[in-house]
mmCIF file of C-alpha atoms and ligand atoms in Angstrom:
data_model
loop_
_atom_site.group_PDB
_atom_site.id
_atom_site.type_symbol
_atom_site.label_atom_id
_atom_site.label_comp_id
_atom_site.label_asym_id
_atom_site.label_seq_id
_atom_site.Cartn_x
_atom_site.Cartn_y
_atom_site.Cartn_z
ATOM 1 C CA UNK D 77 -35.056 23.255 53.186
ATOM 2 C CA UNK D 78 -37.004 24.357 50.090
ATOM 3 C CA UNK D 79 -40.544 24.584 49.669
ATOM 4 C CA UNK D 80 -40.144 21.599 47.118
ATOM 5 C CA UNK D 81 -38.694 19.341 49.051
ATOM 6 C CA UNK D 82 -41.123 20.165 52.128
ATOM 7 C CA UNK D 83 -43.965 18.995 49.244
ATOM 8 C CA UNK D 84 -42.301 15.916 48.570
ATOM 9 C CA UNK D 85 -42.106 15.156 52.128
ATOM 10 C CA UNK D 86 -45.418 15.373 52.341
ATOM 11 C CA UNK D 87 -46.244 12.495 50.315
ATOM 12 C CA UNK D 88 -44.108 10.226 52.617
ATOM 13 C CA UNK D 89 -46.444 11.609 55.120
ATOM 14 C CA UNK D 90 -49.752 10.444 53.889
ATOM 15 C CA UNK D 91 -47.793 7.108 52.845
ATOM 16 C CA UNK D 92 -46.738 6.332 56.014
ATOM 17 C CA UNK D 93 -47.581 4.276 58.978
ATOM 18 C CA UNK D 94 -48.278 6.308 61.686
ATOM 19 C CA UNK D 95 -50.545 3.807 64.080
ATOM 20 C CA UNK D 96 -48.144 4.752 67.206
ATOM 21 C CA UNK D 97 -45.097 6.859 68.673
ATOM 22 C CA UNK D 98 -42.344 4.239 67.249
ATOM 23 C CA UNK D 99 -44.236 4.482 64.023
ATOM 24 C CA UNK D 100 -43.796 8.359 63.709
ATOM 25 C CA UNK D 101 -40.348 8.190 64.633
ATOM 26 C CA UNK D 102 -39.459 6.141 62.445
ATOM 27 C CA UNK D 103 -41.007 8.360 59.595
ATOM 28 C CA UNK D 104 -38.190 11.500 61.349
ATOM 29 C CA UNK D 105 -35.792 9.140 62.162
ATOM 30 C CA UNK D 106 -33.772 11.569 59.403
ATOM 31 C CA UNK D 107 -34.648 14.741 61.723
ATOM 32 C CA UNK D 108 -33.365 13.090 65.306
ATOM 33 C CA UNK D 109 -33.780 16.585 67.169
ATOM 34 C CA UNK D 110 -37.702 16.295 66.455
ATOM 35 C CA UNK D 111 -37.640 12.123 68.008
ATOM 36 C CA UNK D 112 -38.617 13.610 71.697
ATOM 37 C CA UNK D 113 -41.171 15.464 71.022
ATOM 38 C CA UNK D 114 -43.377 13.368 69.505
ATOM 39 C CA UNK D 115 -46.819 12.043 71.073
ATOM 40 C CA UNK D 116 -49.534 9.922 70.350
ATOM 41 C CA UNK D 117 -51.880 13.400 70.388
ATOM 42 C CA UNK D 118 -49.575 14.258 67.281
ATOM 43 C CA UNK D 119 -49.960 10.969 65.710
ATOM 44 C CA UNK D 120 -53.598 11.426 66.401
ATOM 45 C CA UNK D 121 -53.317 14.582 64.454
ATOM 46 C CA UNK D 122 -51.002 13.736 61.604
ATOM 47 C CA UNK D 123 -53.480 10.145 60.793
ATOM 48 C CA UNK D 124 -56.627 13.198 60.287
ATOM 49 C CA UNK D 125 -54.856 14.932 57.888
ATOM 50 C CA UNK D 126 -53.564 12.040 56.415
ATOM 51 C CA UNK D 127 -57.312 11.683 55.320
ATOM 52 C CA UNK D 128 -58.616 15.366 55.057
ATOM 53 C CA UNK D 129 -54.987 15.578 52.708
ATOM 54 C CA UNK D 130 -55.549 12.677 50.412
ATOM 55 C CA UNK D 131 -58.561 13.886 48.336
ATOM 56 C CA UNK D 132 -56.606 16.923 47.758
ATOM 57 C CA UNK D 133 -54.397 14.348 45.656
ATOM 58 C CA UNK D 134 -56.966 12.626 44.114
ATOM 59 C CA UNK D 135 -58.238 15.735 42.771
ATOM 60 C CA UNK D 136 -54.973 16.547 41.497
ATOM 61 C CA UNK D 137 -55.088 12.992 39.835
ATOM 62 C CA UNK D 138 -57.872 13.090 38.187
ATOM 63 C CA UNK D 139 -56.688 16.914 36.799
ATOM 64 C CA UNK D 140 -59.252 18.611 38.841
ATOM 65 C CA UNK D 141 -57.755 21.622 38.802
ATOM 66 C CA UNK D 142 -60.460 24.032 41.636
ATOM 67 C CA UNK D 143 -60.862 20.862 43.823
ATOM 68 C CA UNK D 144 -56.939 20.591 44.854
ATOM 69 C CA UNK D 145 -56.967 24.620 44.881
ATOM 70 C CA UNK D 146 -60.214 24.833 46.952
ATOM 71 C CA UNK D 147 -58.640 21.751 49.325
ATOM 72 C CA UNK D 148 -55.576 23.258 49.987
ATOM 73 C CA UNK D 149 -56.762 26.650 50.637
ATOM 74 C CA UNK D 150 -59.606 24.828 53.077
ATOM 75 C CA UNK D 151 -57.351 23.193 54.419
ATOM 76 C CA UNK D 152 -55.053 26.369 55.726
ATOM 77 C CA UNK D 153 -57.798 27.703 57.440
ATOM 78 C CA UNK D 154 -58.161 25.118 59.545
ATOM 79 C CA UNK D 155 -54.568 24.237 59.997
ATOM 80 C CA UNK D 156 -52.895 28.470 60.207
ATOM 81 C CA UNK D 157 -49.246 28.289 59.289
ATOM 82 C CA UNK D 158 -46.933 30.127 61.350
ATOM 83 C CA UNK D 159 -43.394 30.500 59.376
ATOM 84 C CA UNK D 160 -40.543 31.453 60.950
ATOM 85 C CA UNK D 161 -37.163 32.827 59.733
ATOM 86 C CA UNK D 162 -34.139 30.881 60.941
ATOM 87 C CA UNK D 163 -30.285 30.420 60.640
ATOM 88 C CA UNK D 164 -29.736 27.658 62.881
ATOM 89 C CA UNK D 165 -27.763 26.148 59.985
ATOM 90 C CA UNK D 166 -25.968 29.047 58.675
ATOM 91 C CA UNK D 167 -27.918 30.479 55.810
ATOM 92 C CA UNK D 168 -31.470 32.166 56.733
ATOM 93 C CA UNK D 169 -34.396 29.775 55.483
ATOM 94 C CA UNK D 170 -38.195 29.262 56.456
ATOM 95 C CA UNK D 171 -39.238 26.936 59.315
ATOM 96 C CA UNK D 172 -43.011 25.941 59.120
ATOM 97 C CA UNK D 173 -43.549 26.336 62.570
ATOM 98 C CA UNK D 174 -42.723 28.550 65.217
ATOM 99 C CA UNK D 175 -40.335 27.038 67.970
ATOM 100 C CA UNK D 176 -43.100 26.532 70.439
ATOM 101 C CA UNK D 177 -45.408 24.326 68.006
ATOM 102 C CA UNK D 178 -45.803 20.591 68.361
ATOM 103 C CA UNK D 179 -44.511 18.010 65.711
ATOM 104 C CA UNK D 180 -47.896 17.589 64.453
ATOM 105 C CA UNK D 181 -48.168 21.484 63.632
ATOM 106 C CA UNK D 182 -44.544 21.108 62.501
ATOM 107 C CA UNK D 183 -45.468 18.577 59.639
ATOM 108 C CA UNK D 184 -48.732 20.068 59.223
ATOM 109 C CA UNK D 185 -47.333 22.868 58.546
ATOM 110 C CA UNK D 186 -44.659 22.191 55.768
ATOM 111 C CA UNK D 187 -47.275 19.669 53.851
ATOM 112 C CA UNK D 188 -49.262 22.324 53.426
ATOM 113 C CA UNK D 189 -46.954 25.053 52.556
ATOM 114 C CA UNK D 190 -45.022 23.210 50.312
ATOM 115 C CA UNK D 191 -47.675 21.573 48.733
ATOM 116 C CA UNK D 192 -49.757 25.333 47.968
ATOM 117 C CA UNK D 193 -45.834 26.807 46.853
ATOM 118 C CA UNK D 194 -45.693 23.800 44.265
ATOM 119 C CA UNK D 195 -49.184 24.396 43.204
ATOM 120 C CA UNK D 196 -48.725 28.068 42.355
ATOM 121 C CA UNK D 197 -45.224 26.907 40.938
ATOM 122 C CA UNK D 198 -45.409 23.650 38.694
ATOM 123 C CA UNK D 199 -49.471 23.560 38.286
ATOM 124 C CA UNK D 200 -51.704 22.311 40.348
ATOM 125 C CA UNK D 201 -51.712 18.027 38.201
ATOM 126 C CA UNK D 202 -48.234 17.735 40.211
ATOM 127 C CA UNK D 203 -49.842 15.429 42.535
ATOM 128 C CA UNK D 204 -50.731 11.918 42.134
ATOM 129 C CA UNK D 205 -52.097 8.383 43.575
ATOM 130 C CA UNK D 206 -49.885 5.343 42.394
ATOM 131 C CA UNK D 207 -50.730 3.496 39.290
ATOM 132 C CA UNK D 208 -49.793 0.178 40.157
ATOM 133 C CA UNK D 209 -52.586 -2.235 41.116
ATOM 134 C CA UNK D 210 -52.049 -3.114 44.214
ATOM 135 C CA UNK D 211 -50.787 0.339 45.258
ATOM 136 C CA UNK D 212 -52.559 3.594 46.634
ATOM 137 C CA UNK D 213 -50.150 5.059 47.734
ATOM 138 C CA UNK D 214 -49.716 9.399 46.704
ATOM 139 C CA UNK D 215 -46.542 11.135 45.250
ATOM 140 C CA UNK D 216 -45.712 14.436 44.251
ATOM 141 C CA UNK D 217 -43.995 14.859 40.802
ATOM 142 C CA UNK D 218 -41.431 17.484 40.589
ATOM 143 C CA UNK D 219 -40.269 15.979 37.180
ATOM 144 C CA UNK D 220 -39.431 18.581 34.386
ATOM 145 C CA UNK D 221 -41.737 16.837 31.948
ATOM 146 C CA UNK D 222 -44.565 15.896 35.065
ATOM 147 C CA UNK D 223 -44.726 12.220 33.645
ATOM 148 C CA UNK D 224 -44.784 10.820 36.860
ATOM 149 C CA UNK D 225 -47.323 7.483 37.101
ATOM 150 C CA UNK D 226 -45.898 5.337 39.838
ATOM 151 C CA UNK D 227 -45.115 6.106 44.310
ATOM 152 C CA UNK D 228 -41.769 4.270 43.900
ATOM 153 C CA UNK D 229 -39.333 2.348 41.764
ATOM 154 C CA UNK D 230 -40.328 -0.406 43.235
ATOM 155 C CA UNK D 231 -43.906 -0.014 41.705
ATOM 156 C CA UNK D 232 -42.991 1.031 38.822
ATOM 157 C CA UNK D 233 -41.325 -1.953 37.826
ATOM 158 C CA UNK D 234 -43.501 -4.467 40.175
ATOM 159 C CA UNK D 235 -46.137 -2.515 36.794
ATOM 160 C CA UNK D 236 -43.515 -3.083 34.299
ATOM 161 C CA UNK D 237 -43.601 -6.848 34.769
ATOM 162 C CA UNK D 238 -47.089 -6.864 35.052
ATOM 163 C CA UNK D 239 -47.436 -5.119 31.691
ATOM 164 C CA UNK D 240 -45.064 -8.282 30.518
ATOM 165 C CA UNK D 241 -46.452 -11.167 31.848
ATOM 166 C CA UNK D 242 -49.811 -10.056 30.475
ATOM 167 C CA UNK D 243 -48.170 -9.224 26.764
ATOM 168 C CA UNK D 244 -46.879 -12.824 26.634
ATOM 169 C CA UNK D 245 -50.266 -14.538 27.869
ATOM 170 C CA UNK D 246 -52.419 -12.283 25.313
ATOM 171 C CA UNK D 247 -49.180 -13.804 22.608
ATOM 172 C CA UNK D 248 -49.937 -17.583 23.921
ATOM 173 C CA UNK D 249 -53.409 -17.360 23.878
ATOM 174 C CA UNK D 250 -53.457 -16.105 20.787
HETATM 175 ZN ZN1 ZN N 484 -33.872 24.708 59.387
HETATM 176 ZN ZN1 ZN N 485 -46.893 2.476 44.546
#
């Protein structure tokens, strides 16, 4: 897993429904060996930092620059991150937790690791809130030329009709 990918995940975090158990699994239902050990005292967890970790986007958004630094940084004092070195798939890579940590520390713990390694590596702008209307939901862009507006595909066209439909009423009004 690479620090980049952890970041990404991240987003799909915030984005998500996490209002119960079944709710949360479903969010890991990619990671089944995690599926038993979740609780509702992680889900309790996961929905705070859901909000402390959205202004930190927001910031980024709006190209504030100290405020996703200072957030981040805030933020890892109050959540420590305990990596740990392992080769459970063959080649040696860093775990955000150690083995003894909950789900909620687990996921905690990459967000905010990946998120500060993509800061320091891409900028700190990489991270965004969705520009489609009806949408708030956050992303992280990790393209080369960080032009990034939309969560989805799905919004981003849902946008592109929008843009459309309002080109041909300003033609017919015309
Ligand atoms: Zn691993
Ligand atoms: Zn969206």
């Amino acid at each position: 897993m690479d620090f980049n990918r952890y970041a990404e995940r991240s987003a799909g975090l915030l984005n998500a429904d996490l209002s119960d158990v079944d709710a949360l699994r479903a969010l890991l239902a990619d990671r089944p060996w995690l599926l038993e050990h979740c609780t509702d005292r992680d889900c309790m967890l996961l929905r705070r930092l859901q909000r402390d970790l959205r202004p930190v986007f927001e910031a980024s958004a709006r190209g504030d620059d100290a405020a996703v630094v200072e957030g981040l940084n805030e933020l890892m004092v109050r959540h420590p991150v305990t990596p740990r070195i392992s080769g459970h798939d063959g080649d040696l890579h860093i775990h955000a937790a150690s083995k003894t940590q909950s789900v909620a520390e687990l996921l905690t713990g990459e967000a905010l690791l990946g998120l500060a390694n993509l800061v320091c590596d891409l900028g700190p702008t990489r991270l965004g809130v969705c520009a489609e209307a009806r949408c708030d939901d956050v992303f992280v862009d990790t393209s080369p030329n960080a032009s990034r507006r939309y969560c989805s595909e799905r919004c981003s066209s849902r946008a592109n009709v929008a843009a459309y439909r309002a080109r041909r009423r300003a033609v017919a009004s015309a």
